[in-house]
XYZ file of C-alpha atoms in Angstrom:
383
model
C 53.421 8.747 -33.703
C 51.196 7.935 -36.684
C 47.501 8.768 -36.991
C 46.662 5.058 -36.812
C 48.504 4.652 -33.467
C 46.833 7.711 -32.076
C 43.458 6.398 -33.270
C 44.074 3.120 -31.404
C 45.243 4.902 -28.208
C 42.167 7.093 -28.183
C 39.895 4.141 -28.833
C 41.372 1.973 -26.067
C 41.266 4.959 -23.700
C 37.582 5.521 -24.437
C 36.776 1.833 -23.846
C 38.739 1.953 -20.576
C 36.910 5.103 -19.437
C 33.479 3.628 -20.222
C 34.246 0.293 -18.544
C 36.039 1.610 -15.480
C 33.540 4.398 -14.847
C 31.001 1.649 -14.326
C 33.310 0.095 -11.755
C 34.294 3.307 -9.921
C 30.790 4.863 -9.685
C 29.750 1.968 -7.465
C 32.463 2.452 -4.796
C 31.130 5.486 -2.864
C 27.523 4.349 -2.789
C 27.400 0.546 -2.623
C 27.848 0.270 1.123
C 25.303 2.904 2.022
C 22.568 1.590 -0.322
C 22.966 -2.199 -0.211
C 21.145 -2.390 3.096
C 17.935 -1.694 1.220
C 18.151 -5.163 -0.374
C 16.543 -8.246 1.153
C 18.736 -10.699 3.099
C 21.699 -8.341 3.503
C 24.225 -8.584 6.339
C 27.819 -7.454 6.824
C 29.408 -10.639 5.485
C 27.225 -10.773 2.345
C 27.877 -7.050 1.886
C 31.615 -7.792 1.843
C 31.138 -10.662 -0.635
C 29.079 -8.464 -2.935
C 31.846 -5.859 -3.022
C 34.763 -8.280 -3.197
C 33.480 -10.865 -5.645
C 34.111 -8.586 -8.615
C 37.803 -8.551 -7.812
C 37.969 -12.298 -7.288
C 36.289 -12.996 -10.632
C 38.755 -10.663 -12.285
C 41.640 -12.659 -10.732
C 40.139 -15.979 -11.897
C 39.444 -14.932 -15.488
C 42.291 -12.454 -16.183
C 44.823 -15.009 -17.447
C 42.295 -17.318 -19.260
C 40.846 -14.300 -21.097
C 44.422 -13.329 -22.093
C 45.117 -16.779 -23.453
C 41.855 -16.900 -25.374
C 42.554 -13.492 -26.856
C 45.890 -14.833 -28.111
C 44.007 -17.599 -29.963
C 40.964 -15.879 -31.374
C 41.976 -12.206 -31.277
C 41.685 -9.382 -28.855
C 38.560 -7.779 -30.295
C 36.346 -10.814 -29.726
C 37.411 -11.253 -26.108
C 36.969 -7.486 -25.370
C 33.471 -7.520 -26.792
C 32.611 -10.748 -24.978
C 33.826 -9.340 -21.655
C 31.836 -6.154 -22.123
C 28.660 -8.202 -22.892
C 29.134 -10.130 -19.629
C 29.697 -6.875 -17.807
C 26.439 -5.453 -19.320
C 24.425 -8.578 -18.381
C 25.775 -8.481 -14.857
C 24.822 -4.823 -14.524
C 21.271 -5.470 -15.625
C 20.902 -8.322 -13.113
C 21.963 -5.972 -10.327
C 19.639 -3.247 -11.653
C 16.500 -5.478 -11.418
C 17.297 -7.518 -8.320
C 15.686 -7.022 -4.965
C 17.881 -9.495 -3.024
C 21.533 -9.380 -1.971
C 22.250 -12.635 -3.784
C 21.076 -11.075 -7.063
C 23.626 -8.340 -6.435
C 26.335 -10.921 -5.740
C 25.553 -12.875 -8.971
C 25.430 -9.723 -10.998
C 28.757 -8.506 -9.629
C 30.292 -11.928 -10.306
C 29.238 -11.709 -13.969
C 30.645 -8.158 -14.156
C 33.962 -9.432 -12.894
C 34.111 -12.411 -15.203
C 34.522 -10.101 -18.186
C 38.238 -9.649 -17.443
C 39.371 -7.574 -20.398
C 42.094 -5.415 -18.806
C 44.967 -7.666 -19.934
C 43.573 -7.986 -23.469
C 43.135 -4.224 -23.805
C 46.716 -3.482 -22.717
C 48.052 -6.265 -24.945
C 45.953 -4.916 -27.854
C 47.382 -1.440 -27.259
C 50.994 -2.558 -27.089
C 50.646 -4.651 -30.245
C 49.124 -1.689 -32.057
C 51.780 0.886 -31.115
C 55.451 0.900 -31.905
C 57.752 -0.016 -29.043
C 59.231 3.484 -28.842
C 55.759 4.835 -28.118
C 54.743 2.259 -25.449
C 55.553 4.561 -22.538
C 53.543 7.423 -23.998
C 50.577 5.148 -24.732
C 50.515 3.631 -21.250
C 50.892 7.064 -19.680
C 47.928 8.315 -21.695
C 45.820 5.400 -20.385
C 46.970 6.170 -16.912
C 45.955 9.823 -17.167
C 42.500 8.833 -18.450
C 42.266 6.233 -15.669
C 42.733 9.034 -13.069
C 40.205 11.311 -14.809
C 37.709 8.501 -14.957
C 38.166 7.763 -11.276
C 37.619 11.421 -10.374
C 34.508 11.862 -12.579
C 32.977 8.542 -11.471
C 33.439 9.248 -7.751
C 31.546 12.543 -8.272
C 28.712 11.359 -10.490
C 28.097 7.937 -8.926
C 26.555 9.414 -5.729
C 24.657 12.048 -7.819
C 23.072 9.450 -10.048
C 22.332 7.148 -7.142
C 20.751 9.974 -5.138
C 18.452 10.865 -8.063
C 17.614 7.450 -9.591
C 18.635 4.973 -6.838
C 21.073 2.108 -7.015
C 19.002 0.431 -9.734
C 19.157 3.529 -11.947
C 22.930 3.652 -11.472
C 23.366 0.068 -12.740
C 21.025 0.738 -15.690
C 23.337 3.605 -16.537
C 26.388 1.347 -16.181
C 24.742 -1.040 -18.701
C 24.449 1.804 -21.169
C 28.118 2.700 -20.728
C 29.034 -1.001 -21.424
C 26.972 -0.996 -24.610
C 28.686 2.183 -25.798
C 32.037 0.495 -25.122
C 30.957 -2.520 -27.178
C 30.007 -0.247 -30.082
C 33.382 1.540 -29.901
C 35.208 -1.781 -29.895
C 33.279 -3.107 -32.857
C 33.368 -0.082 -35.131
C 36.443 1.935 -34.095
C 39.114 -0.484 -32.858
C 40.738 -2.368 -35.810
C 41.148 -6.128 -35.606
C 44.746 -7.307 -35.210
C 46.238 -10.523 -36.590
C 46.760 -13.386 -34.188
C 50.402 -13.170 -33.177
C 50.317 -16.133 -30.801
C 49.661 -18.667 -33.480
C 52.859 -17.620 -35.266
C 54.958 -18.223 -32.209
C 56.964 -21.488 -32.501
C 57.804 -21.719 -28.836
C 56.651 -24.899 -27.131
C 54.480 -24.958 -24.051
C 57.478 -25.827 -21.837
C 59.567 -22.924 -23.154
C 56.713 -20.487 -22.536
C 56.066 -21.979 -19.066
C 59.731 -21.602 -18.050
C 59.842 -17.989 -19.265
C 56.640 -17.143 -17.377
C 58.090 -18.891 -14.274
C 61.160 -16.695 -14.591
C 59.017 -13.585 -14.775
C 56.942 -14.595 -11.773
C 60.082 -15.132 -9.720
C 61.331 -11.593 -10.402
C 61.793 -9.990 -6.988
C 60.923 -6.493 -8.211
C 57.719 -7.730 -9.798
C 56.789 -9.593 -6.648
C 57.316 -6.461 -4.582
C 55.290 -4.315 -6.977
C 52.502 -6.882 -7.081
C 52.318 -6.991 -3.318
C 52.273 -3.197 -3.185
C 49.332 -2.946 -5.578
C 47.627 -5.798 -3.688
C 47.913 -4.134 -0.311
C 47.002 -0.588 -1.357
C 43.799 -1.871 -3.056
C 42.850 -3.731 0.101
C 43.257 -0.446 1.941
C 41.230 1.383 -0.739
C 38.249 -0.916 -0.359
C 38.496 -0.951 3.413
C 38.307 2.850 3.362
C 35.367 2.955 0.964
C 33.482 0.483 3.113
C 33.619 2.745 6.146
C 33.930 6.253 4.648
C 30.168 6.664 3.833
C 29.260 5.463 7.316
C 31.728 7.791 9.002
C 30.574 10.774 6.923
C 26.988 10.048 7.923
C 28.013 9.831 11.625
C 29.816 13.162 11.234
C 26.600 14.780 10.025
C 26.910 14.580 6.245
C 23.733 13.185 4.675
C 24.115 10.726 1.829
C 22.984 13.173 -0.825
C 25.958 15.566 -0.105
C 28.681 12.923 -0.112
C 29.438 13.653 -3.786
C 30.353 17.212 -2.812
C 32.881 15.929 -0.231
C 34.401 13.471 -2.701
C 34.501 16.056 -5.525
C 36.447 18.619 -3.501
C 38.847 15.985 -2.164
C 39.376 14.445 -5.605
C 39.876 17.806 -7.273
C 42.590 18.796 -4.776
C 44.155 15.361 -5.076
C 44.326 15.547 -8.885
C 45.991 18.977 -8.852
C 48.573 17.972 -6.239
C 49.354 14.621 -7.820
C 49.633 15.934 -11.383
C 51.956 18.724 -10.285
C 54.146 16.329 -8.282
C 54.375 13.754 -11.042
C 55.534 16.415 -13.523
C 58.200 17.389 -10.966
C 59.294 13.692 -10.525
C 59.598 13.187 -14.242
C 61.855 16.174 -14.585
C 64.037 14.983 -11.710
C 63.965 11.329 -12.879
C 63.455 10.123 -9.316
C 60.218 8.196 -9.545
C 61.499 4.968 -8.028
C 62.972 6.705 -4.946
C 59.670 8.231 -3.740
C 57.677 5.044 -3.156
C 58.921 4.483 0.444
C 57.999 8.080 1.419
C 54.557 7.605 -0.109
C 53.979 4.536 2.009
C 54.887 6.462 5.173
C 52.364 9.164 4.231
C 49.784 6.426 3.583
C 50.345 5.112 7.110
C 49.941 8.609 8.491
C 46.678 9.051 6.645
C 45.277 5.781 7.938
C 46.366 6.559 11.505
C 44.717 9.934 11.325
C 41.408 8.521 10.039
C 41.496 5.704 12.595
C 41.962 8.146 15.499
C 39.623 10.869 14.156
C 36.413 9.047 13.266
C 34.484 11.500 15.548
C 36.252 14.634 14.439
C 35.099 16.249 11.177
C 38.197 18.258 10.191
C 40.728 15.660 11.192
C 38.891 12.815 9.409
C 38.458 14.869 6.219
C 42.134 15.855 6.276
C 42.984 12.114 6.620
C 40.765 11.358 3.613
C 42.432 14.084 1.612
C 45.835 12.792 2.461
C 44.876 9.250 1.562
C 43.546 10.121 -1.869
C 46.590 12.153 -2.711
C 49.050 9.450 -1.731
C 46.976 6.632 -3.212
C 46.741 8.392 -6.562
C 50.475 9.047 -6.472
C 51.321 5.420 -5.690
C 48.912 4.294 -8.483
C 50.946 6.435 -10.948
C 54.378 5.403 -9.695
C 53.923 1.625 -9.684
C 53.168 1.276 -13.430
C 56.165 3.453 -14.266
C 58.433 1.190 -12.315
C 56.695 -1.922 -13.803
C 57.341 -0.683 -17.365
C 61.081 -0.440 -16.648
C 61.480 -3.981 -15.363
C 59.203 -5.741 -17.878
C 60.713 -7.406 -20.985
C 59.381 -6.435 -24.395
C 58.448 -9.987 -25.387
C 56.436 -10.798 -22.229
C 55.294 -7.340 -21.209
C 51.635 -8.329 -21.379
C 52.327 -11.353 -19.147
C 54.072 -9.077 -16.625
C 51.141 -6.628 -16.675
C 48.651 -9.509 -16.226
C 50.511 -10.736 -13.128
C 50.518 -7.235 -11.723
C 46.793 -6.850 -12.537
C 46.055 -10.082 -10.677
C 47.539 -8.553 -7.557
C 45.409 -5.450 -8.120
C 42.102 -7.268 -8.449
C 42.975 -9.788 -5.765
C 43.450 -6.809 -3.444
C 39.981 -5.488 -4.408
C 38.400 -8.899 -3.675
C 40.234 -9.504 -0.383
C 39.465 -5.911 0.683
C 35.723 -6.354 0.178
C 35.463 -9.646 1.989
C 37.805 -8.672 4.800
C 36.146 -5.296 5.245
C 32.626 -6.771 5.363
C 33.726 -9.409 7.898
C 35.489 -6.828 10.135
C 32.548 -4.443 9.926
C 30.215 -7.170 11.090
C 32.664 -8.274 13.810
C 33.831 -4.964 15.327
C 32.373 -2.027 13.402
C 34.057 0.940 11.725
C 36.978 1.167 14.164
C 38.140 -2.420 13.514
C 38.120 -1.874 9.726
C 40.212 1.310 10.079
C 42.597 -0.442 12.445
C 43.104 -3.180 9.855
C 43.931 -0.499 7.265
C 46.543 0.883 9.608
C 48.119 -2.555 10.026
C 48.284 -3.151 6.288
C 49.747 0.325 5.720
C 52.477 -0.573 8.208
C 53.248 -3.720 6.196
C 53.578 -1.538 3.045
C 56.151 0.641 4.790
C 58.315 -2.327 5.729
C 57.858 -3.862 2.285
C 59.466 -0.813 0.652
C 62.068 -0.028 3.330
């Protein structure tokens, strides 16, 4: 791998870390702190959480098409600017609708597809797997660090201080994009394929059974993730953990999860059996959700269920992209990744709205029961 390729990988990874840390830091604290805003209720709470994912779904493919026309760098910077503006709106608002509008702007900067496409265009094909794996590792590290520091920052500076900090991270990502990431030539304009040829090829990709299965998997597990994060802070408070110590609970759980998952992934790579473990992971996911659903009033059992969930969720998140890479064609790999990403963000959006509605309708227990049902669907999907 050349120095230029390594330079690009490190740059894209840094942008990813700065951008996604602003997304992940919100998850453990948003539910517990949003009730301080004016006009809040369970349904609006769910919309505020889920609208980010829906805006990502709406703008993911258009942003990809625009980046093919005008270049990746411009779209990435534009998306980060929107993300920063949305963060500042949330930081200064006193009303739930201000939070919803800010989150919608954050989500409209859908740069994930452009970043991955930029990376794959900048690295030789024989290094694609290594590059994507490096992004995945940094993704997990970012998730771990953000889950720890999000509650700490919120406890010290409030929800507004957290979003001011997220704006700063977005500005740093813009600076990195502008000064570090080189501008690539526009490959799309050199493509002589007609619209109908491109449409037929994309239709063929979309109809790929394996891709459909993987997209549904990532869709369902992200619904489950958001459902859990909607109720976990409330359950922890009910179990006697004050909000200012939640970061300690998450940090211990995430540290153990990272060690277990990293060790197991190294084992799977040596055995070359990544694709055969997905069904077993879904069974463990169902067990974790059942345990949390039945143990909302028992400290040890619920914490063990949380631990089991984070281990298996992180493992599934690592396995699915590895399988996706194997089934995607070289020519339309970015399109395949975009379709997969749509399933991911759609899951985040549906999870937020569904979780808020269920929380308003039947409380914590109903949300956890829904997670059990969806986990059961995941088991049958991979049987």
